[in-house]
PDB file of C-alpha atoms and ligand atoms in Angstrom:
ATOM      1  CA  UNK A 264      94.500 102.694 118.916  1.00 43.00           C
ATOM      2  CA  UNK A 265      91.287 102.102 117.440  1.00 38.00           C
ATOM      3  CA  UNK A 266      91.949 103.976 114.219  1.00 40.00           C
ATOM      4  CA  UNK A 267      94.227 101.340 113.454  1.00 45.00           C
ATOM      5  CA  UNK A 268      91.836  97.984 114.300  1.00 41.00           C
ATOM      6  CA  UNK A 269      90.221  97.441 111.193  1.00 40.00           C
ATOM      7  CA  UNK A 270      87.975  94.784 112.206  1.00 39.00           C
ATOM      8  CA  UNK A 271      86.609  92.823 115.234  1.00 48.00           C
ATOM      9  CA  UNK A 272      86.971  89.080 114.180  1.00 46.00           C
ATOM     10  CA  UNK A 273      83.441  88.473 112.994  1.00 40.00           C
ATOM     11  CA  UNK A 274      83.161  85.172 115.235  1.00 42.00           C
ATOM     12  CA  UNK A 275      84.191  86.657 118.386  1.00 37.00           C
ATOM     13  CA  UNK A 276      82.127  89.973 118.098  1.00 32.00           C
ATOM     14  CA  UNK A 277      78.804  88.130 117.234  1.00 31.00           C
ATOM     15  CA  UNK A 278      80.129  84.628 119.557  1.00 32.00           C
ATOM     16  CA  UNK A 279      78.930  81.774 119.031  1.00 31.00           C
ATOM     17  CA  UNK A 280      80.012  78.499 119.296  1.00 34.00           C
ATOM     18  CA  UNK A 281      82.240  76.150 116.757  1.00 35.00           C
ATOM     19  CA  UNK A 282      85.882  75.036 116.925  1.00 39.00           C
ATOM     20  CA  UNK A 283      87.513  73.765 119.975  1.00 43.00           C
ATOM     21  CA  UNK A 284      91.710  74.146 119.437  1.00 46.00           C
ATOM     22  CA  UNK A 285      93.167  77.425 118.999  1.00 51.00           C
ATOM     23  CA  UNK A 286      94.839  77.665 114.819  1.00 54.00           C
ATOM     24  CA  UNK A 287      97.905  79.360 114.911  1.00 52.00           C
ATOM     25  CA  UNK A 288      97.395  82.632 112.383  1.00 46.00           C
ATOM     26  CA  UNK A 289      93.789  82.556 112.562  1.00 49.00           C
ATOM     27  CA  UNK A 290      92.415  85.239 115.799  1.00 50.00           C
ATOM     28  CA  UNK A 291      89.348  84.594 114.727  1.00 42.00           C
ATOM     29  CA  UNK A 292      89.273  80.731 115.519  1.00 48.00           C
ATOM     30  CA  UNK A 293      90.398  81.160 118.918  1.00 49.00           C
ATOM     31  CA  UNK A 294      88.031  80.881 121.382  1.00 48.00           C
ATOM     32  CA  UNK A 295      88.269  83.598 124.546  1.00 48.00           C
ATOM     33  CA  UNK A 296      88.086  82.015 127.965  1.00 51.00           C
ATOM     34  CA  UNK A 297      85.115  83.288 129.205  1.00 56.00           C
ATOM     35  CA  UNK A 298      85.179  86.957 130.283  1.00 67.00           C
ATOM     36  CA  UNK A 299      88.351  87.526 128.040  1.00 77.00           C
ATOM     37  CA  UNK A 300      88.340  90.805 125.946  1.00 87.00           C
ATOM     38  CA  UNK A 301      88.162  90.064 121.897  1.00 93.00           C
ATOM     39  CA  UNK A 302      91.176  90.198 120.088  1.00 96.00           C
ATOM     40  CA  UNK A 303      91.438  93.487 117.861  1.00 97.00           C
ATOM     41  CA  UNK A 304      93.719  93.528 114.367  1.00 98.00           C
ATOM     42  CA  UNK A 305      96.132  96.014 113.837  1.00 98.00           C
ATOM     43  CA  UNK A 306      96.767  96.160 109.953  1.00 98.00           C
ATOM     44  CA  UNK A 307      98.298  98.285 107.848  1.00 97.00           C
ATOM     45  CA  UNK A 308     100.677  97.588 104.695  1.00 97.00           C
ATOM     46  CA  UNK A 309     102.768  94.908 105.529  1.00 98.00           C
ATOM     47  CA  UNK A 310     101.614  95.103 109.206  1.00 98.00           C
ATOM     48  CA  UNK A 311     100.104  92.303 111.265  1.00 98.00           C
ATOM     49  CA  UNK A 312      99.387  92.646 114.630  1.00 98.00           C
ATOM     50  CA  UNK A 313      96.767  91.514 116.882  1.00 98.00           C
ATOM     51  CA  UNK A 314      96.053  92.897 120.121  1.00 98.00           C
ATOM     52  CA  UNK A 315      93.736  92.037 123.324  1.00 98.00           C
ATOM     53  CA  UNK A 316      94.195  92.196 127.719  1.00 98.00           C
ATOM     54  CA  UNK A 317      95.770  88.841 128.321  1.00 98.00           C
ATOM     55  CA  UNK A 318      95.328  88.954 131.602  1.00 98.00           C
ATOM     56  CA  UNK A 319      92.677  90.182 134.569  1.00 97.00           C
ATOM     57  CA  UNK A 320      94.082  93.203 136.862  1.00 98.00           C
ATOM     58  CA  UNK A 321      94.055  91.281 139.899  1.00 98.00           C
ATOM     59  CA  UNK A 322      96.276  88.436 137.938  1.00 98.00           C
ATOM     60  CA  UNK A 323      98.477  90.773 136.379  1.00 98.00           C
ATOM     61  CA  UNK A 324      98.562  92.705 139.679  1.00 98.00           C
ATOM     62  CA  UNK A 325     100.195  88.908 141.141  1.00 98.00           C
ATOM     63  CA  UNK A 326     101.992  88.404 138.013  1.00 98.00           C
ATOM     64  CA  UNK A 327     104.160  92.058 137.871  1.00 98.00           C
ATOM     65  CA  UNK A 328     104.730  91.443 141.949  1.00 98.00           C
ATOM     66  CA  UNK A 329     106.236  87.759 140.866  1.00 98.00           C
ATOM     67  CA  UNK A 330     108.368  89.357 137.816  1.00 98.00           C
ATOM     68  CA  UNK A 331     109.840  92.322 140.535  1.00 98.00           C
ATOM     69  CA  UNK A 332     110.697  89.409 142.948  1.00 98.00           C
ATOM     70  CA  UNK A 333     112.077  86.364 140.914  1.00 98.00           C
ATOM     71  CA  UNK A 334     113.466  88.131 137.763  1.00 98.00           C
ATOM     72  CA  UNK A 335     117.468  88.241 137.972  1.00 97.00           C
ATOM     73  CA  UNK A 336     118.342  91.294 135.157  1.00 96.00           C
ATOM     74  CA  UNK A 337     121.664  91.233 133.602  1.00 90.00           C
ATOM     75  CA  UNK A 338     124.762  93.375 135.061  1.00 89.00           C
ATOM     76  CA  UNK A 339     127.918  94.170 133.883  1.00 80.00           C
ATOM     77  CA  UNK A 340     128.925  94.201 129.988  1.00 74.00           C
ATOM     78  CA  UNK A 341     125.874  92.721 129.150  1.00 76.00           C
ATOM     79  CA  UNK A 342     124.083  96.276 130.025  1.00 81.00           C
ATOM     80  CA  UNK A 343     125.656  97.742 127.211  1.00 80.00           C
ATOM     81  CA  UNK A 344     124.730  98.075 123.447  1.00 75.00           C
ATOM     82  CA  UNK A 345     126.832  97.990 120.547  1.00 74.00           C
ATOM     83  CA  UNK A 346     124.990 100.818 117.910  1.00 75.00           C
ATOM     84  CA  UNK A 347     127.041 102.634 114.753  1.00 80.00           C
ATOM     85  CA  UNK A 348     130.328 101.300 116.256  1.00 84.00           C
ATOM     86  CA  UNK A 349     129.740 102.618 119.754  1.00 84.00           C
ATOM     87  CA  UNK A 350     129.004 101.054 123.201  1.00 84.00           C
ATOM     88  CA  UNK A 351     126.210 102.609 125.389  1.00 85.00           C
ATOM     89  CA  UNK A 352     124.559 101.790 128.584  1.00 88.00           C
ATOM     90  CA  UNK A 353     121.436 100.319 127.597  1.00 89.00           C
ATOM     91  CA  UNK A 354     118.518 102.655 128.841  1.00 93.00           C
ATOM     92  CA  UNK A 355     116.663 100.049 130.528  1.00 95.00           C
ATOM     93  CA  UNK A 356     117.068  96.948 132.533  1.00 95.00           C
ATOM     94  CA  UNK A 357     117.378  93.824 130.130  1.00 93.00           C
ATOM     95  CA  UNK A 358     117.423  89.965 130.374  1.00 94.00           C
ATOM     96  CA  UNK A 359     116.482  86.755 128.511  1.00 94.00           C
ATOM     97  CA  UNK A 360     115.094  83.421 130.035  1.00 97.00           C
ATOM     98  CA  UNK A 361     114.850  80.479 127.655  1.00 97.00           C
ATOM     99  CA  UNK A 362     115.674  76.764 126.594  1.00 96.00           C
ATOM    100  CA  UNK A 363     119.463  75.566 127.403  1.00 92.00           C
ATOM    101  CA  UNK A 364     121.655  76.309 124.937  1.00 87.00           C
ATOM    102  CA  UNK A 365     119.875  78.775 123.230  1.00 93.00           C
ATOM    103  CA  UNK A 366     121.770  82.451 121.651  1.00 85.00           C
ATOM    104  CA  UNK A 367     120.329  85.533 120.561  1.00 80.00           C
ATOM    105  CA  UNK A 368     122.110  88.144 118.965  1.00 80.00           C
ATOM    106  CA  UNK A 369     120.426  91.886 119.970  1.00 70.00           C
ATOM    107  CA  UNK A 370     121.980  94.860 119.070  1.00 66.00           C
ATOM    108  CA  UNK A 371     125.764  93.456 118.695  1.00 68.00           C
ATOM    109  CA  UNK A 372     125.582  91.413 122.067  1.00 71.00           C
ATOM    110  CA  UNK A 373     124.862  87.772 122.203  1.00 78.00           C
ATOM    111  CA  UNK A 374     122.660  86.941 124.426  1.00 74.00           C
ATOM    112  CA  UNK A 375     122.949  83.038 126.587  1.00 83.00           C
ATOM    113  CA  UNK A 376     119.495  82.580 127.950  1.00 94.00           C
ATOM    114  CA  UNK A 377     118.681  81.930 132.162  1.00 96.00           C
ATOM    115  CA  UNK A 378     117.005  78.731 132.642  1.00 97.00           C
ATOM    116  CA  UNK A 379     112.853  79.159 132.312  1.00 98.00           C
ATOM    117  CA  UNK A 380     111.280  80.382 135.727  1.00 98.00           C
ATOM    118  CA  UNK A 381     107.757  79.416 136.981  1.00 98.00           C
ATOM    119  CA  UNK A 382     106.167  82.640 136.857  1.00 98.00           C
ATOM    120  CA  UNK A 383     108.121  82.956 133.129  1.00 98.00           C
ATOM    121  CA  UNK A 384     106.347  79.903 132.202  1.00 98.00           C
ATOM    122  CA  UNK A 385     103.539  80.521 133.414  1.00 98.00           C
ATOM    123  CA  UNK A 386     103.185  83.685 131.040  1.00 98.00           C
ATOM    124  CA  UNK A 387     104.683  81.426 128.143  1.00 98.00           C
ATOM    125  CA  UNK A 388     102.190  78.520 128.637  1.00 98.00           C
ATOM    126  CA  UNK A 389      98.971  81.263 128.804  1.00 98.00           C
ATOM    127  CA  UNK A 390      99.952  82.571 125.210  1.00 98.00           C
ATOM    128  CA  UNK A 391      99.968  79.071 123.776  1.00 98.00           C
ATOM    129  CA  UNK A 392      97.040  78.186 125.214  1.00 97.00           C
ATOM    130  CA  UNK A 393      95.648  81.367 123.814  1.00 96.00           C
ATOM    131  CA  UNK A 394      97.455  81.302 120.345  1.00 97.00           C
ATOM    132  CA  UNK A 395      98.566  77.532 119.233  1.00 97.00           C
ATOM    133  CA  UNK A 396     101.750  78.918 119.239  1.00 98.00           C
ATOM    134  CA  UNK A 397     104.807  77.617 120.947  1.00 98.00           C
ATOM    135  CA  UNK A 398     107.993  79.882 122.000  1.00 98.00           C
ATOM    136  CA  UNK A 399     111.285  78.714 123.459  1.00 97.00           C
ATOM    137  CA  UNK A 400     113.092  82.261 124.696  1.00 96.00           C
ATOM    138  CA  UNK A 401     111.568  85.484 125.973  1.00 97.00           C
ATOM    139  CA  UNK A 402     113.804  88.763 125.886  1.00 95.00           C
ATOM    140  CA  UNK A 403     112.642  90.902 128.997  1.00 97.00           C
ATOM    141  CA  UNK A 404     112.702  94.659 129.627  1.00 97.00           C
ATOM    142  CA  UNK A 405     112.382  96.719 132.680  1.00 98.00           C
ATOM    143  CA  UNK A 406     111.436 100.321 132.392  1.00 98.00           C
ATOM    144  CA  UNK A 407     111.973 102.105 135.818  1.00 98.00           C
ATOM    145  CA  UNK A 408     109.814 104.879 134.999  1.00 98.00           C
ATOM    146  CA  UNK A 409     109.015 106.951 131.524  1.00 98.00           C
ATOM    147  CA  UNK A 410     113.016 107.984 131.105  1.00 98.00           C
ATOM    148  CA  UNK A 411     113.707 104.585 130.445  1.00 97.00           C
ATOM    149  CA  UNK A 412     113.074 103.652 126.840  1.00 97.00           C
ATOM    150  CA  UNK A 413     113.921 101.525 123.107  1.00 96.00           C
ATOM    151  CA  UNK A 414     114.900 103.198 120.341  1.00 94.00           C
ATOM    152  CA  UNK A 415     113.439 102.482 117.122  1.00 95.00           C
ATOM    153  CA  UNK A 416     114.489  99.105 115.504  1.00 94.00           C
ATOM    154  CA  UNK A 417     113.104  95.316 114.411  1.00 95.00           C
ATOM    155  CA  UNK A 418     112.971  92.333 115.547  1.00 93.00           C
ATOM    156  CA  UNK A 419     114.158  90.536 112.054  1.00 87.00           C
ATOM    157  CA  UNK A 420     117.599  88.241 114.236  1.00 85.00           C
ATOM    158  CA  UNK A 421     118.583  86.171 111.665  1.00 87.00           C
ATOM    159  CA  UNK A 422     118.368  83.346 115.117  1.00 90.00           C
ATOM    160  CA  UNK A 423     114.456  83.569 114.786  1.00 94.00           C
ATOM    161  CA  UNK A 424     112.285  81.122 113.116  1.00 96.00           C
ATOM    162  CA  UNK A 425     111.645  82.217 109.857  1.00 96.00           C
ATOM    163  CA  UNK A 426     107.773  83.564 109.957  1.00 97.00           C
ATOM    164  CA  UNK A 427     107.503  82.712 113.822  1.00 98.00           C
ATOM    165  CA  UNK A 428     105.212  85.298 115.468  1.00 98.00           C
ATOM    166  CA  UNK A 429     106.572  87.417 118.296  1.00 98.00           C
ATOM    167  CA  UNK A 430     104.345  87.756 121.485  1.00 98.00           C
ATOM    168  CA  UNK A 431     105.094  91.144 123.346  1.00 98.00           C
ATOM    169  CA  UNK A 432     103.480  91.161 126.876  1.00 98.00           C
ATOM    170  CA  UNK A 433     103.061  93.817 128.911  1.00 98.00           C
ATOM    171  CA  UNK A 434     102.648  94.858 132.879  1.00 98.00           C
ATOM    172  CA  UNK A 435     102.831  97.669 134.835  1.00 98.00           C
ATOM    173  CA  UNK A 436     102.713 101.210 133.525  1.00 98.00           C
ATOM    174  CA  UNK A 437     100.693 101.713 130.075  1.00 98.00           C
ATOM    175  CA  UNK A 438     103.676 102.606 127.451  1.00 98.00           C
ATOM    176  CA  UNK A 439     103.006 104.353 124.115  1.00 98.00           C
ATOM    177  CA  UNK A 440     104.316 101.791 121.564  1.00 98.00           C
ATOM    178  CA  UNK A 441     105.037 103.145 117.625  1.00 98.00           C
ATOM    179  CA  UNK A 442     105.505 101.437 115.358  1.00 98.00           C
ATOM    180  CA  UNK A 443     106.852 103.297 112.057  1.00 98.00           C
ATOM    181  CA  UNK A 444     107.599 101.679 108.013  1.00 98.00           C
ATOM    182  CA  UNK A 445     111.018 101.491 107.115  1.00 97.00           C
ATOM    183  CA  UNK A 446     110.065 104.167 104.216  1.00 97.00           C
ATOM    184  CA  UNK A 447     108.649 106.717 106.204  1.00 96.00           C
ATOM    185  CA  UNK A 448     112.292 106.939 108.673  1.00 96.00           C
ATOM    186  CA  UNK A 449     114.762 109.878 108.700  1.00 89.00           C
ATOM    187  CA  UNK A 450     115.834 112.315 106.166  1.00 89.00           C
ATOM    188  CA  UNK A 451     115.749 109.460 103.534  1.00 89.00           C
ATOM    189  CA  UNK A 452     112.301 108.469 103.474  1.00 94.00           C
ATOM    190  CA  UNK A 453     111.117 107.413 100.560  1.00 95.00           C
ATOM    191  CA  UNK A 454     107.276 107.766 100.963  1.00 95.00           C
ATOM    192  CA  UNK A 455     105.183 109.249 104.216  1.00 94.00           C
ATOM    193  CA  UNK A 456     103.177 106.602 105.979  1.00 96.00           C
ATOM    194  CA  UNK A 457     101.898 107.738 109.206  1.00 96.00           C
ATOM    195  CA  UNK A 458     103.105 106.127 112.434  1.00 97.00           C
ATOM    196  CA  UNK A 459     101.142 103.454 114.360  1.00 98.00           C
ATOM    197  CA  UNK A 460     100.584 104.466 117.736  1.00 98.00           C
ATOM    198  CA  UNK A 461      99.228 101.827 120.511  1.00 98.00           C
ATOM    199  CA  UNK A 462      98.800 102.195 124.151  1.00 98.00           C
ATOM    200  CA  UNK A 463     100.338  98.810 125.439  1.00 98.00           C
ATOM    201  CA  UNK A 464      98.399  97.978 128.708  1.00 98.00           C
ATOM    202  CA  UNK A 465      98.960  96.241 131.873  1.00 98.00           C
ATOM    203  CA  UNK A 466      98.722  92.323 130.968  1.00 98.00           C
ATOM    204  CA  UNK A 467      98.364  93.018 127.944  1.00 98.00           C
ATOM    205  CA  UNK A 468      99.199  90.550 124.839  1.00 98.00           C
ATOM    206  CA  UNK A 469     100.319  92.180 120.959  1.00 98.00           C
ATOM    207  CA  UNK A 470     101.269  89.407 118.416  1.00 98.00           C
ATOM    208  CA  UNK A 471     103.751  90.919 116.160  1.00 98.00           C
ATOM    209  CA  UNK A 472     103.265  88.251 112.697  1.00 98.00           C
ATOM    210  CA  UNK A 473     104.541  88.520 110.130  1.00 98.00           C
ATOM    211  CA  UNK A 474     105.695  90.557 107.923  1.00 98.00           C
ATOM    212  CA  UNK A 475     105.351  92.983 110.624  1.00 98.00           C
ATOM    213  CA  UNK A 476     109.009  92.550 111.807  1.00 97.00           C
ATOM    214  CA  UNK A 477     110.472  92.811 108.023  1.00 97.00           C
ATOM    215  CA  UNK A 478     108.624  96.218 106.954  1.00 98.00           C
ATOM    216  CA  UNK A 479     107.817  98.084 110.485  1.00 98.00           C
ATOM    217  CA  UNK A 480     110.497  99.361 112.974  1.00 98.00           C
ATOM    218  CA  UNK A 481     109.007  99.506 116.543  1.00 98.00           C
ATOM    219  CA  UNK A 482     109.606 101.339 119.618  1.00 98.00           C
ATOM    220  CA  UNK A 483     109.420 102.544 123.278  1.00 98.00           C
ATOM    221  CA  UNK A 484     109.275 106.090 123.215  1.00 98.00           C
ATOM    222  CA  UNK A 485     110.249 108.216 126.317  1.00 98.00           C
ATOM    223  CA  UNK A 486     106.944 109.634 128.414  1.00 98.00           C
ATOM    224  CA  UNK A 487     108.417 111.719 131.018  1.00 98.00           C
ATOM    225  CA  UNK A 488     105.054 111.881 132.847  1.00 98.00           C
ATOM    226  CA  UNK A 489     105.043 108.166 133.548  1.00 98.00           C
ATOM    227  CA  UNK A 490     106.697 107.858 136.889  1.00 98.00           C
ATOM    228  CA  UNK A 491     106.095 103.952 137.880  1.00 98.00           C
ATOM    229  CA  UNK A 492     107.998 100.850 136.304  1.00 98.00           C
ATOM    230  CA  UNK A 493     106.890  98.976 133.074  1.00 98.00           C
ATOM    231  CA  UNK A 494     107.982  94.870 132.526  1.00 98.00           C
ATOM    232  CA  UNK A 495     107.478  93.849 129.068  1.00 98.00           C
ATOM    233  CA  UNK A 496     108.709  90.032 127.806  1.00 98.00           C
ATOM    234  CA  UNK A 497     108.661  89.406 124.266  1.00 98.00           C
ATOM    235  CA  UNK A 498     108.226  85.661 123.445  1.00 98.00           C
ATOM    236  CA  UNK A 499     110.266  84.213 120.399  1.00 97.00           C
ATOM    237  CA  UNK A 500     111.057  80.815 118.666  1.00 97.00           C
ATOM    238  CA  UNK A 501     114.555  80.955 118.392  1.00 95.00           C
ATOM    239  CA  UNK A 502     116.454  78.509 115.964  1.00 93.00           C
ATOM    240  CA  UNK A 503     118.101  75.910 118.021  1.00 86.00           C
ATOM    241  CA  UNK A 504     121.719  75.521 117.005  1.00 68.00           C
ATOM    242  CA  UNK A 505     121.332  72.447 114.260  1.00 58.00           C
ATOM    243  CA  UNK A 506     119.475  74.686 112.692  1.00 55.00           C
ATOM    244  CA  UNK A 507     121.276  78.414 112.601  1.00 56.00           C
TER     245      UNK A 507
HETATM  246  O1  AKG B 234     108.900  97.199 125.749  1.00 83.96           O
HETATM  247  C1  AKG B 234     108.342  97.019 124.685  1.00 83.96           C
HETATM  248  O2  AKG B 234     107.125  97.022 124.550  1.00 83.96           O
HETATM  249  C2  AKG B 234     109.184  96.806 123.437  1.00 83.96           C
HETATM  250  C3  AKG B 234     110.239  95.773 123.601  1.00 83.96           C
HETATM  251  C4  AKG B 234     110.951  95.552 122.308  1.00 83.96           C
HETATM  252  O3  AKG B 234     110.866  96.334 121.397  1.00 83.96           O
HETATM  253  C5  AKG B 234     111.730  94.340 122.104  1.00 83.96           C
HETATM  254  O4  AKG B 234     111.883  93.526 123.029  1.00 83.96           O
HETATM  255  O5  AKG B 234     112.239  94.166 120.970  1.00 83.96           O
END
């Protein structure tokens, strides 16, 4: 991953004191709790991603055990995706917690969040704390071992704030995440831009800003070798319903 961090922000690698409140945008006027890892920046063209550990092993340890336990998945209909006019059993197990009377449209289904859970707050709060930024639905996916997998697509719902950043955390087994430009896909690319390849660890944090989500297409590729379960949650600001 580190051919893609192009800098350390300069206040966190040399410390030092200063501001108090975390600035949404701005990694490098947040202040890391004590012991936390530094943020690194993932840039490229029209890529903006920032990337640290979130959380200790021995909290993320708790954390994944609570997710197992309390986390109700969907069943039925709503395990199956709607992609080029076809309906297929979604390769992974999928579910969204959020604010009443929030929807979210993914892939042809419409999604009615569960009410928030402790241990699903719990995650959300952290992140604000961390980033100033606020999020009122989280999209969760279970990967039972390396089979299970997303295919390649972005997050650009027309239900999403416009701009809002898009906080992906991660526990259990270490994924390879890649992210690719829309002109670099397929037998139609236009130009080659290599692919962006992180290692997404357990409690780990990656903001997805923007533009990321308008120019780069994103996904869980299949690691046959990776034979224990993976929970991600991707935090959003969805548009409440005045707004849509
Ligand atoms: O599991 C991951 O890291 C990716 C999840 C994802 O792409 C999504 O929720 O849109």
């Amino acid at each position: 991953m580190d051919r893609y961090v192009v800098k350390r922000p300069a206040r966190e690698a040399g410390g030092g004191g200063g501001r108090k409140r975390p600035r949404p945008e701005d990694p490098a006027s947040r202040e890391p709790a004590s012991g936390n890892p530094p943020w690194q920046e993932i840039r490229a063209e029209g890529l903006n991603c920032d990337y640290r550990l979130l959380f200790g092993r021995a909290e993320a340890d708790e954390i994944f055990q609570q997710l197992e336990e309390e986390v109700e998945y969907f069943e039925g209909e709503m395990t199956k995706l709607h992609v080029f006019g076809k309906w297929h059993n979604i390769p992974r197990k999928q579910v969204s917690y959020g604010d009443p009377e929030l929807t979210y449209t993914y892939s042809g289904v419409t999604f009615s969040p569960k009410p928030w859970i402790p241990v699903l707050s719990r995650i959300r709060d952290r992140i604000t704390l961390d980033t100033g930024h606020t999020f009122n639905f989280v999209l969760i996916n279970r990967y039972k071992d390396g089979g299970d997998h997303i295919g390649e697509h972005r997050d650009d719902e027309r239900e999403l704030v416009p701009r809002s950043p898009i906080a992906s955390v991660s526990f259990g087994a270490c994924r390879d995440f890649v992210f690719r430009h829309c002109d670099s896909r397929g037998k139609n690319a236009t130009r080659h831009i290599k692919p962006i390849k992180l290692q997404l660890a357990h409690g780990s944090l990656l903001m997805m800003k923007y533009p990321t989500n308008v120019y780069w297409y994103h996904s869980l590729p299949i690691r046959k070798k990776v034979l224990t379960p993976r929970i991600n949650l991707t935090f959003r600001k969805v548009m409440t319903l005045a707004k849509k």
